[in-house]
Short mmCIF file of N, CA, C and O in Angstrom, two decimals:
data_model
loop_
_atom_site.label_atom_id
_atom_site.label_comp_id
_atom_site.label_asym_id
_atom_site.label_seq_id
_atom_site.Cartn_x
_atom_site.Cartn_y
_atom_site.Cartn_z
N UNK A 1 55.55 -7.96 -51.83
CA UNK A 1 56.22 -8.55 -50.69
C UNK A 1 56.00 -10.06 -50.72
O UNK A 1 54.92 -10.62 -50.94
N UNK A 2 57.11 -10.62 -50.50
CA UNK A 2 57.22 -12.43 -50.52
C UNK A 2 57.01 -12.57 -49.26
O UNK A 2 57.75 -12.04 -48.43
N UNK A 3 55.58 -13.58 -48.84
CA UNK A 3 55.91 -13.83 -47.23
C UNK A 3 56.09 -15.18 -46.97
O UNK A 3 55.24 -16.02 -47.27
N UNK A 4 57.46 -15.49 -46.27
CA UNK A 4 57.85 -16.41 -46.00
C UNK A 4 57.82 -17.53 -44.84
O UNK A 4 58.33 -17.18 -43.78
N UNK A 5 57.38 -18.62 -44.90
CA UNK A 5 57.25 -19.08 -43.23
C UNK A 5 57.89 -20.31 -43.32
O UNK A 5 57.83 -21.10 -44.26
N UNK A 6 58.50 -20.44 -42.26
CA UNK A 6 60.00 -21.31 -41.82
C UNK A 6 58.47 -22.50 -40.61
O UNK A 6 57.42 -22.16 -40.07
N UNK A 7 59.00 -23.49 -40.67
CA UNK A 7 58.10 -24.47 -40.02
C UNK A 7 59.86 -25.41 -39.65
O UNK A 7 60.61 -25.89 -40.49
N UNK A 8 60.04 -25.39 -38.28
CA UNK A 8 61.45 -26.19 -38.11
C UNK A 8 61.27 -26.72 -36.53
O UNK A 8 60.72 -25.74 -36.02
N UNK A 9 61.42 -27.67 -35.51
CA UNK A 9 61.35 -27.49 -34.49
C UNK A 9 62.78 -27.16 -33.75
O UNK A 9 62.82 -27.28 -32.53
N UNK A 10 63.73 -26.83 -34.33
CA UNK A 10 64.65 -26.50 -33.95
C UNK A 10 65.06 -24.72 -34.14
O UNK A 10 65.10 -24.30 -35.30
N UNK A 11 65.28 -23.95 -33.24
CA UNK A 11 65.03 -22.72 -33.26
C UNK A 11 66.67 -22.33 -33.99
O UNK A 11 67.01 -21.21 -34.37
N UNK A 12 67.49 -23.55 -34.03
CA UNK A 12 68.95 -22.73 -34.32
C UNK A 12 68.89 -23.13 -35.61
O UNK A 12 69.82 -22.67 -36.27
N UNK A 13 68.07 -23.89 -36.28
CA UNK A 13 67.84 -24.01 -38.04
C UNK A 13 66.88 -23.18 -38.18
O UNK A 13 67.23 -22.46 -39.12
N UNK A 14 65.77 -22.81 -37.77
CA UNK A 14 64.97 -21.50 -37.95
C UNK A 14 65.59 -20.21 -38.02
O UNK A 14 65.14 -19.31 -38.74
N UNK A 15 66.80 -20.07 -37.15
CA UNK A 15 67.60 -18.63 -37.20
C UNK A 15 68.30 -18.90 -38.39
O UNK A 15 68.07 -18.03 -39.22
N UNK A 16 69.22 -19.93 -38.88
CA UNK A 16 70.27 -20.19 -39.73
C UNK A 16 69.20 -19.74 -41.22
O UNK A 16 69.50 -18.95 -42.11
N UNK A 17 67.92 -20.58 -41.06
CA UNK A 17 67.27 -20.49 -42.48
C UNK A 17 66.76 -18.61 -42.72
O UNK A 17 66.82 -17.94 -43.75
N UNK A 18 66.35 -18.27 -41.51
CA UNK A 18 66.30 -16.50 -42.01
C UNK A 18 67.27 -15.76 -42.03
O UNK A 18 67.20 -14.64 -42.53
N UNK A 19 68.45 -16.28 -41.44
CA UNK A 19 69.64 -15.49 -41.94
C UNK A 19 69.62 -15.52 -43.44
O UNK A 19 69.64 -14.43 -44.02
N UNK A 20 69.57 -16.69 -44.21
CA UNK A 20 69.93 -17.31 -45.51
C UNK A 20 68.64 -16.53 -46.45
O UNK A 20 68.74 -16.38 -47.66
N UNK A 21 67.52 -16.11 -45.70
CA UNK A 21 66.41 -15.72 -46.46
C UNK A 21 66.67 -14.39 -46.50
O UNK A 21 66.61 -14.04 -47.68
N UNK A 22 66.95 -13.44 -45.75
CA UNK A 22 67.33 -12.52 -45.24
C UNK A 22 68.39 -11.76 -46.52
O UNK A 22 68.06 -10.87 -47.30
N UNK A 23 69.67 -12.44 -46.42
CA UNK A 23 70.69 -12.12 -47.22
C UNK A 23 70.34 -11.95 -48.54
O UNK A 23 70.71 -11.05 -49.30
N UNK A 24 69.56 -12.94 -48.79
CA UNK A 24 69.01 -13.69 -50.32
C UNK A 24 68.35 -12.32 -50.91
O UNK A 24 68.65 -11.73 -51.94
N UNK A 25 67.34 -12.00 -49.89
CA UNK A 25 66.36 -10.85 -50.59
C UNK A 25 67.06 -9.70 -50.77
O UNK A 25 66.87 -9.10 -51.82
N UNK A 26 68.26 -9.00 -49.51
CA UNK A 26 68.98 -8.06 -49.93
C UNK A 26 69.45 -7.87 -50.91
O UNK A 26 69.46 -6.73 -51.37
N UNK A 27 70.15 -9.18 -51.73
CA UNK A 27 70.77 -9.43 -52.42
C UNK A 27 70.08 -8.89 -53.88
O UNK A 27 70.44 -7.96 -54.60
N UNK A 28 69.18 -9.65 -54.01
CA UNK A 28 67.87 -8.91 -54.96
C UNK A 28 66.80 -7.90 -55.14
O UNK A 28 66.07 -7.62 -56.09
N UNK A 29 66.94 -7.42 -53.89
CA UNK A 29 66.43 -6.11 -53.47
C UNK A 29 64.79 -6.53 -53.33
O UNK A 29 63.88 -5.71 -53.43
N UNK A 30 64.58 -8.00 -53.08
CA UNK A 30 62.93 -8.17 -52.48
C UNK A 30 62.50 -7.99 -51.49
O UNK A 30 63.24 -8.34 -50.57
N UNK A 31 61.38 -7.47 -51.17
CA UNK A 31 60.88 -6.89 -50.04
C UNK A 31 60.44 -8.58 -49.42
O UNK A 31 59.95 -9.39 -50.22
N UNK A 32 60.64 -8.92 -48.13
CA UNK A 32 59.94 -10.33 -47.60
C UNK A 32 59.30 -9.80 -46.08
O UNK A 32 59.49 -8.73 -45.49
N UNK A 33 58.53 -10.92 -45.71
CA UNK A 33 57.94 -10.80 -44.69
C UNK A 33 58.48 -12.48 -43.74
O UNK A 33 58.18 -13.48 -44.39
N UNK A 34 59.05 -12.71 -42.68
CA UNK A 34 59.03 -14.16 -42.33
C UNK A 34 58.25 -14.37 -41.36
O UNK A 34 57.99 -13.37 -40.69
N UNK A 35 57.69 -15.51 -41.01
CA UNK A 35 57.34 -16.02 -40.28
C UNK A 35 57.47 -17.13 -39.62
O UNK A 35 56.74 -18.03 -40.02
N UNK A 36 58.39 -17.47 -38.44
CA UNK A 36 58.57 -18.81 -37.73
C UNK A 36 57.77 -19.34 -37.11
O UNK A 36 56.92 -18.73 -36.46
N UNK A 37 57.89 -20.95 -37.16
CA UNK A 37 56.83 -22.09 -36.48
C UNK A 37 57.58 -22.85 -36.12
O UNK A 37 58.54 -23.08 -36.85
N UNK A 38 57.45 -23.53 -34.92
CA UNK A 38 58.34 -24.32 -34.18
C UNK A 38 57.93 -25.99 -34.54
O UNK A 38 58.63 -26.99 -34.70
N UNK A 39 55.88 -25.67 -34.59
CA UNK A 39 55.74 -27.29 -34.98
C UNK A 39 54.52 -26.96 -36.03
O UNK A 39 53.86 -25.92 -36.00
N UNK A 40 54.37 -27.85 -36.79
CA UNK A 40 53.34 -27.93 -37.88
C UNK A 40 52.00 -27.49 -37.97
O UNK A 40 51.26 -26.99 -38.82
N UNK A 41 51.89 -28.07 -36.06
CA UNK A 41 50.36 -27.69 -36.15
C UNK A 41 49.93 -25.91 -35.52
O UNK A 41 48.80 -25.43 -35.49
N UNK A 42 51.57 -25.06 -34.95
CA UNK A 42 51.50 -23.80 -35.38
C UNK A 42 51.06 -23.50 -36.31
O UNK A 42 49.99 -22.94 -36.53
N UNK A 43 52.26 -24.02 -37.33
CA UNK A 43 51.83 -23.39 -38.66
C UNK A 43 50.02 -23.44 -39.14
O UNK A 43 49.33 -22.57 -39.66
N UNK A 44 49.71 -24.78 -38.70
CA UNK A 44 48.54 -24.96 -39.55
C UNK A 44 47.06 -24.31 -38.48
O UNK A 44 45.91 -24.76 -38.53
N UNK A 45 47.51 -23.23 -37.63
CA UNK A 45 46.87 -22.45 -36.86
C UNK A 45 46.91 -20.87 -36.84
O UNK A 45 46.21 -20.07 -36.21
N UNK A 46 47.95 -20.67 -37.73
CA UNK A 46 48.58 -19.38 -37.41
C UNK A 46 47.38 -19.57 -39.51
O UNK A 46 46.91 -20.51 -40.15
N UNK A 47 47.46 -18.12 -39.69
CA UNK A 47 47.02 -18.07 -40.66
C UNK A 47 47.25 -16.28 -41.55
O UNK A 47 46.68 -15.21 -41.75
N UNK A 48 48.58 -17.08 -41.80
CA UNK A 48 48.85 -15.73 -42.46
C UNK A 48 49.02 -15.92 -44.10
O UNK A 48 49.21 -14.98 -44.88
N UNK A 49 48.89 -17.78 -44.61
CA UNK A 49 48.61 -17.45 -46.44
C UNK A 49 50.06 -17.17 -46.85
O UNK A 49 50.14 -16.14 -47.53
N UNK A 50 51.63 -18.00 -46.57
CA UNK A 50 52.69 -17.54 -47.04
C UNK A 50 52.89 -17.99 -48.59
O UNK A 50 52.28 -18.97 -49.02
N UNK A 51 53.67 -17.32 -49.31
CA UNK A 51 54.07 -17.48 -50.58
C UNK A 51 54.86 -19.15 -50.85
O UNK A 51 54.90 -20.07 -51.67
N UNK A 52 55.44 -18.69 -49.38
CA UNK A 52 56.63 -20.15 -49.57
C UNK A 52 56.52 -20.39 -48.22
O UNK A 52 56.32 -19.56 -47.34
N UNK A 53 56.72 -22.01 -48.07
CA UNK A 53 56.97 -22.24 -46.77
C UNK A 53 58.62 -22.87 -46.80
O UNK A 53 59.16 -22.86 -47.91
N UNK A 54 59.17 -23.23 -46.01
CA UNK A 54 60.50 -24.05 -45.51
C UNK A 54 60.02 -24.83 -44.59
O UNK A 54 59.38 -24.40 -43.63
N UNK A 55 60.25 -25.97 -44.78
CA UNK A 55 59.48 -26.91 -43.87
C UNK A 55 60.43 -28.09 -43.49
O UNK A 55 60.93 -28.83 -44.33
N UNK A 56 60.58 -28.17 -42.58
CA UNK A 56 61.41 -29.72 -41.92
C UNK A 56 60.99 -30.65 -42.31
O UNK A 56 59.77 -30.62 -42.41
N UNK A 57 61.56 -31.76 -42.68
CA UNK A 57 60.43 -33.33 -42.82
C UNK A 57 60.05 -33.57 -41.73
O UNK A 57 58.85 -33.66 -41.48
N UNK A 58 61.24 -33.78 -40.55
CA UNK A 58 61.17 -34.68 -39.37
C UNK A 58 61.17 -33.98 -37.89
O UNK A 58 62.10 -33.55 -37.22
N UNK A 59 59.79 -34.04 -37.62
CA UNK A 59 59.09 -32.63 -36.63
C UNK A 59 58.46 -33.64 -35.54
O UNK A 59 58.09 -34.72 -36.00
N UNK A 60 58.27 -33.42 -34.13
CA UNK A 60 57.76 -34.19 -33.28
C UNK A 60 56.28 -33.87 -33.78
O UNK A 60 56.00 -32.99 -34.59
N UNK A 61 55.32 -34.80 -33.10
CA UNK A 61 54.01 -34.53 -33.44
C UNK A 61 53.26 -34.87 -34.88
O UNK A 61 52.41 -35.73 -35.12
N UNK A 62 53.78 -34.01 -35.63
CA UNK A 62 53.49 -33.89 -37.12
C UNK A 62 54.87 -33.67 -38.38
O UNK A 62 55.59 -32.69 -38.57
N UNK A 63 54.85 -34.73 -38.92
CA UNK A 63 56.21 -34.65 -39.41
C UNK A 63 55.84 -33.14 -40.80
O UNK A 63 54.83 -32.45 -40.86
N UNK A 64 56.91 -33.10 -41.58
CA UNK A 64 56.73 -32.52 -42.62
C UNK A 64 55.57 -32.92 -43.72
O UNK A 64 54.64 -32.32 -44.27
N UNK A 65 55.99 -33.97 -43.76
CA UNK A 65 55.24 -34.98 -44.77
C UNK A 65 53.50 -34.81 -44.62
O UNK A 65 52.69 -34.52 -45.50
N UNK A 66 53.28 -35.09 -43.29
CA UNK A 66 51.85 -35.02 -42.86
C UNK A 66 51.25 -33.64 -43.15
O UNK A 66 50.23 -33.45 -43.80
N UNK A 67 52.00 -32.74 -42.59
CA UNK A 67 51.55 -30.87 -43.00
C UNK A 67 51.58 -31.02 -44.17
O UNK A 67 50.41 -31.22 -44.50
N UNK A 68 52.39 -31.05 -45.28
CA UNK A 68 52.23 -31.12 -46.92
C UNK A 68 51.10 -31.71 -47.56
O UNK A 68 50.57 -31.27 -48.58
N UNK A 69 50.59 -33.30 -46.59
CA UNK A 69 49.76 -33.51 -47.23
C UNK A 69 48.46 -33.30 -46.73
O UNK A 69 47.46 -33.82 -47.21
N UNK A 70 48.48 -32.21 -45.33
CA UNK A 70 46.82 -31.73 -45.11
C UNK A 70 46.53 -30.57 -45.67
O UNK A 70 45.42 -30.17 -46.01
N UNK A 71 48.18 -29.72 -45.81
CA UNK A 71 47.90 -28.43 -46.71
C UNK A 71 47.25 -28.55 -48.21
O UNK A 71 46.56 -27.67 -48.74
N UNK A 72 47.64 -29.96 -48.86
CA UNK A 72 47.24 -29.93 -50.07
C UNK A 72 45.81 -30.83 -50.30
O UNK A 72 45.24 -30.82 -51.39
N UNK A 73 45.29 -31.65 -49.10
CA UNK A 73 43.73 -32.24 -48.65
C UNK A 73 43.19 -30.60 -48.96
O UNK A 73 42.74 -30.30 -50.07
N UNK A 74 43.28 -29.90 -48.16
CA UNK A 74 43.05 -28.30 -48.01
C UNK A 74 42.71 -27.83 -49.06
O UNK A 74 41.62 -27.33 -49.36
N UNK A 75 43.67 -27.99 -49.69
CA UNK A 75 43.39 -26.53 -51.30
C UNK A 75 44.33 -25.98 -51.27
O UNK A 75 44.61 -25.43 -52.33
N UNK A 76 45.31 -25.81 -50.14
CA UNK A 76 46.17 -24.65 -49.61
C UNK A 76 47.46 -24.56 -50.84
O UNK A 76 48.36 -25.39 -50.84
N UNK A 77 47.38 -23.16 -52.11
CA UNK A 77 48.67 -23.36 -52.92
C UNK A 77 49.23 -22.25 -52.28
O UNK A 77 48.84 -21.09 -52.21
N UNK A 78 50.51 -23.00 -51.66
CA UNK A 78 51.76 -22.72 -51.34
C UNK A 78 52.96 -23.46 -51.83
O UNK A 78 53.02 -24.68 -51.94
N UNK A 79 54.40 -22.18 -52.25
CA UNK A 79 55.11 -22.78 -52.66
C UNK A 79 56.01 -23.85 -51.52
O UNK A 79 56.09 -23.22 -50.46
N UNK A 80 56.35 -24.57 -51.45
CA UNK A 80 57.32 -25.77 -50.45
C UNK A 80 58.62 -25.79 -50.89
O UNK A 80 58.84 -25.88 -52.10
N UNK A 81 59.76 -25.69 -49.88
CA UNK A 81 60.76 -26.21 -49.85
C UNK A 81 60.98 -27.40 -48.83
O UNK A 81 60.52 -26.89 -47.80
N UNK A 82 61.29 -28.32 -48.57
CA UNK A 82 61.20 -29.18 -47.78
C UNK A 82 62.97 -30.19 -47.74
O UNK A 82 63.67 -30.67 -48.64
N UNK A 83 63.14 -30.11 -45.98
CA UNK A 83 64.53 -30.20 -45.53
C UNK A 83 64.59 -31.01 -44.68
O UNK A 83 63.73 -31.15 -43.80
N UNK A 84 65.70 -31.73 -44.81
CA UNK A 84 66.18 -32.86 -44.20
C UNK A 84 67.66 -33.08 -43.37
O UNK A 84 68.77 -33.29 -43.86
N UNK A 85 67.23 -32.96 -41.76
CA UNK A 85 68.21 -32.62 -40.90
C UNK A 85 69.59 -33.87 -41.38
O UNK A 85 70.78 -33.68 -41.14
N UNK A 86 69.08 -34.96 -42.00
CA UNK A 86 70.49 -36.30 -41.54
C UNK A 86 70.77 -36.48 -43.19
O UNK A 86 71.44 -37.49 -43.38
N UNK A 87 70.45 -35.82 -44.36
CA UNK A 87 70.72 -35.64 -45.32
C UNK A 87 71.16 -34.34 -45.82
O UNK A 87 70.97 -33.34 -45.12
N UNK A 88 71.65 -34.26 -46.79
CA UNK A 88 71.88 -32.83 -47.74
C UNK A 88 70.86 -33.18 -49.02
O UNK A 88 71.21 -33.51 -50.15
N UNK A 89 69.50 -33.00 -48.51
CA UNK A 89 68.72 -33.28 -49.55
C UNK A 89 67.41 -31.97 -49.33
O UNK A 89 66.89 -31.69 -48.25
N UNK A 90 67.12 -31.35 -50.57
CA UNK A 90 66.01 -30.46 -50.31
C UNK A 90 64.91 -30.69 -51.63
O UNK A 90 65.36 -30.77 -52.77
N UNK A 91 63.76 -30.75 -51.42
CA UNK A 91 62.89 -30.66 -52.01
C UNK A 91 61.99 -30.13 -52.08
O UNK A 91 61.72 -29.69 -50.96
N UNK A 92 60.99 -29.76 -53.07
CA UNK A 92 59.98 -28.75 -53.54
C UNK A 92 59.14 -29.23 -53.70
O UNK A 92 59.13 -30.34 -54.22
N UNK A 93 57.81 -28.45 -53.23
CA UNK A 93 56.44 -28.78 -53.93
C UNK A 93 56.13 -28.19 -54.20
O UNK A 93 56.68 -27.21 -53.71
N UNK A 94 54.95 -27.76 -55.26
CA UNK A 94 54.11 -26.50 -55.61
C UNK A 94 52.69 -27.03 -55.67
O UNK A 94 52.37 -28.03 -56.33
N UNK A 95 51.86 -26.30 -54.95
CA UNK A 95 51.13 -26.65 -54.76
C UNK A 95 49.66 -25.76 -54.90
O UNK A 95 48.58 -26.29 -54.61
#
């Protein structure tokens, strides 16, 4: 099982991105698990160890950028996708 966690503060790009995760795995027949976070420092409280995260850059509080780089102060290897509401730009980390 792939477990997935969506980090977005917008709840109608959090639904849009598990629809898209959703379809994806049917599609390939992977078993997933998701998990939504509204702000960073959810995520970095909640502790469930996802495979992949989806992560917003631009988050009140704690942007994307800042979570990426306390997850990886951390130790924390998780895979990253990382999204940008005023661009069509996505990027990856592995970590």
């Amino acid at each position: 099982m792939i477990k997935i966690g969506i980090c977005d503060d917008e709840e109608i790009d959090r639904s849009e991105i598990r629809d898209i995760c959703i379809r994806i795995a049917k599609e390939r027949s992977e078993r997933i698990c998701i998990y939504e976070y509204s702000t960073a420092k959810d995520f970095l409280l909640d502790n469930k160890k996802e495979d992949i995260l989806i992560l917003d850059i631009e988050m009140q509080e704690m942007s994307g950028v800042e979570l990426k780089n306390k997850l990886q102060n951390r130790g924390i290897n998780i895979f990253i996708i990382s999204r940008n509401h005023n661009r069509d730009t996505l990027m990856h980390f592995q970590m």
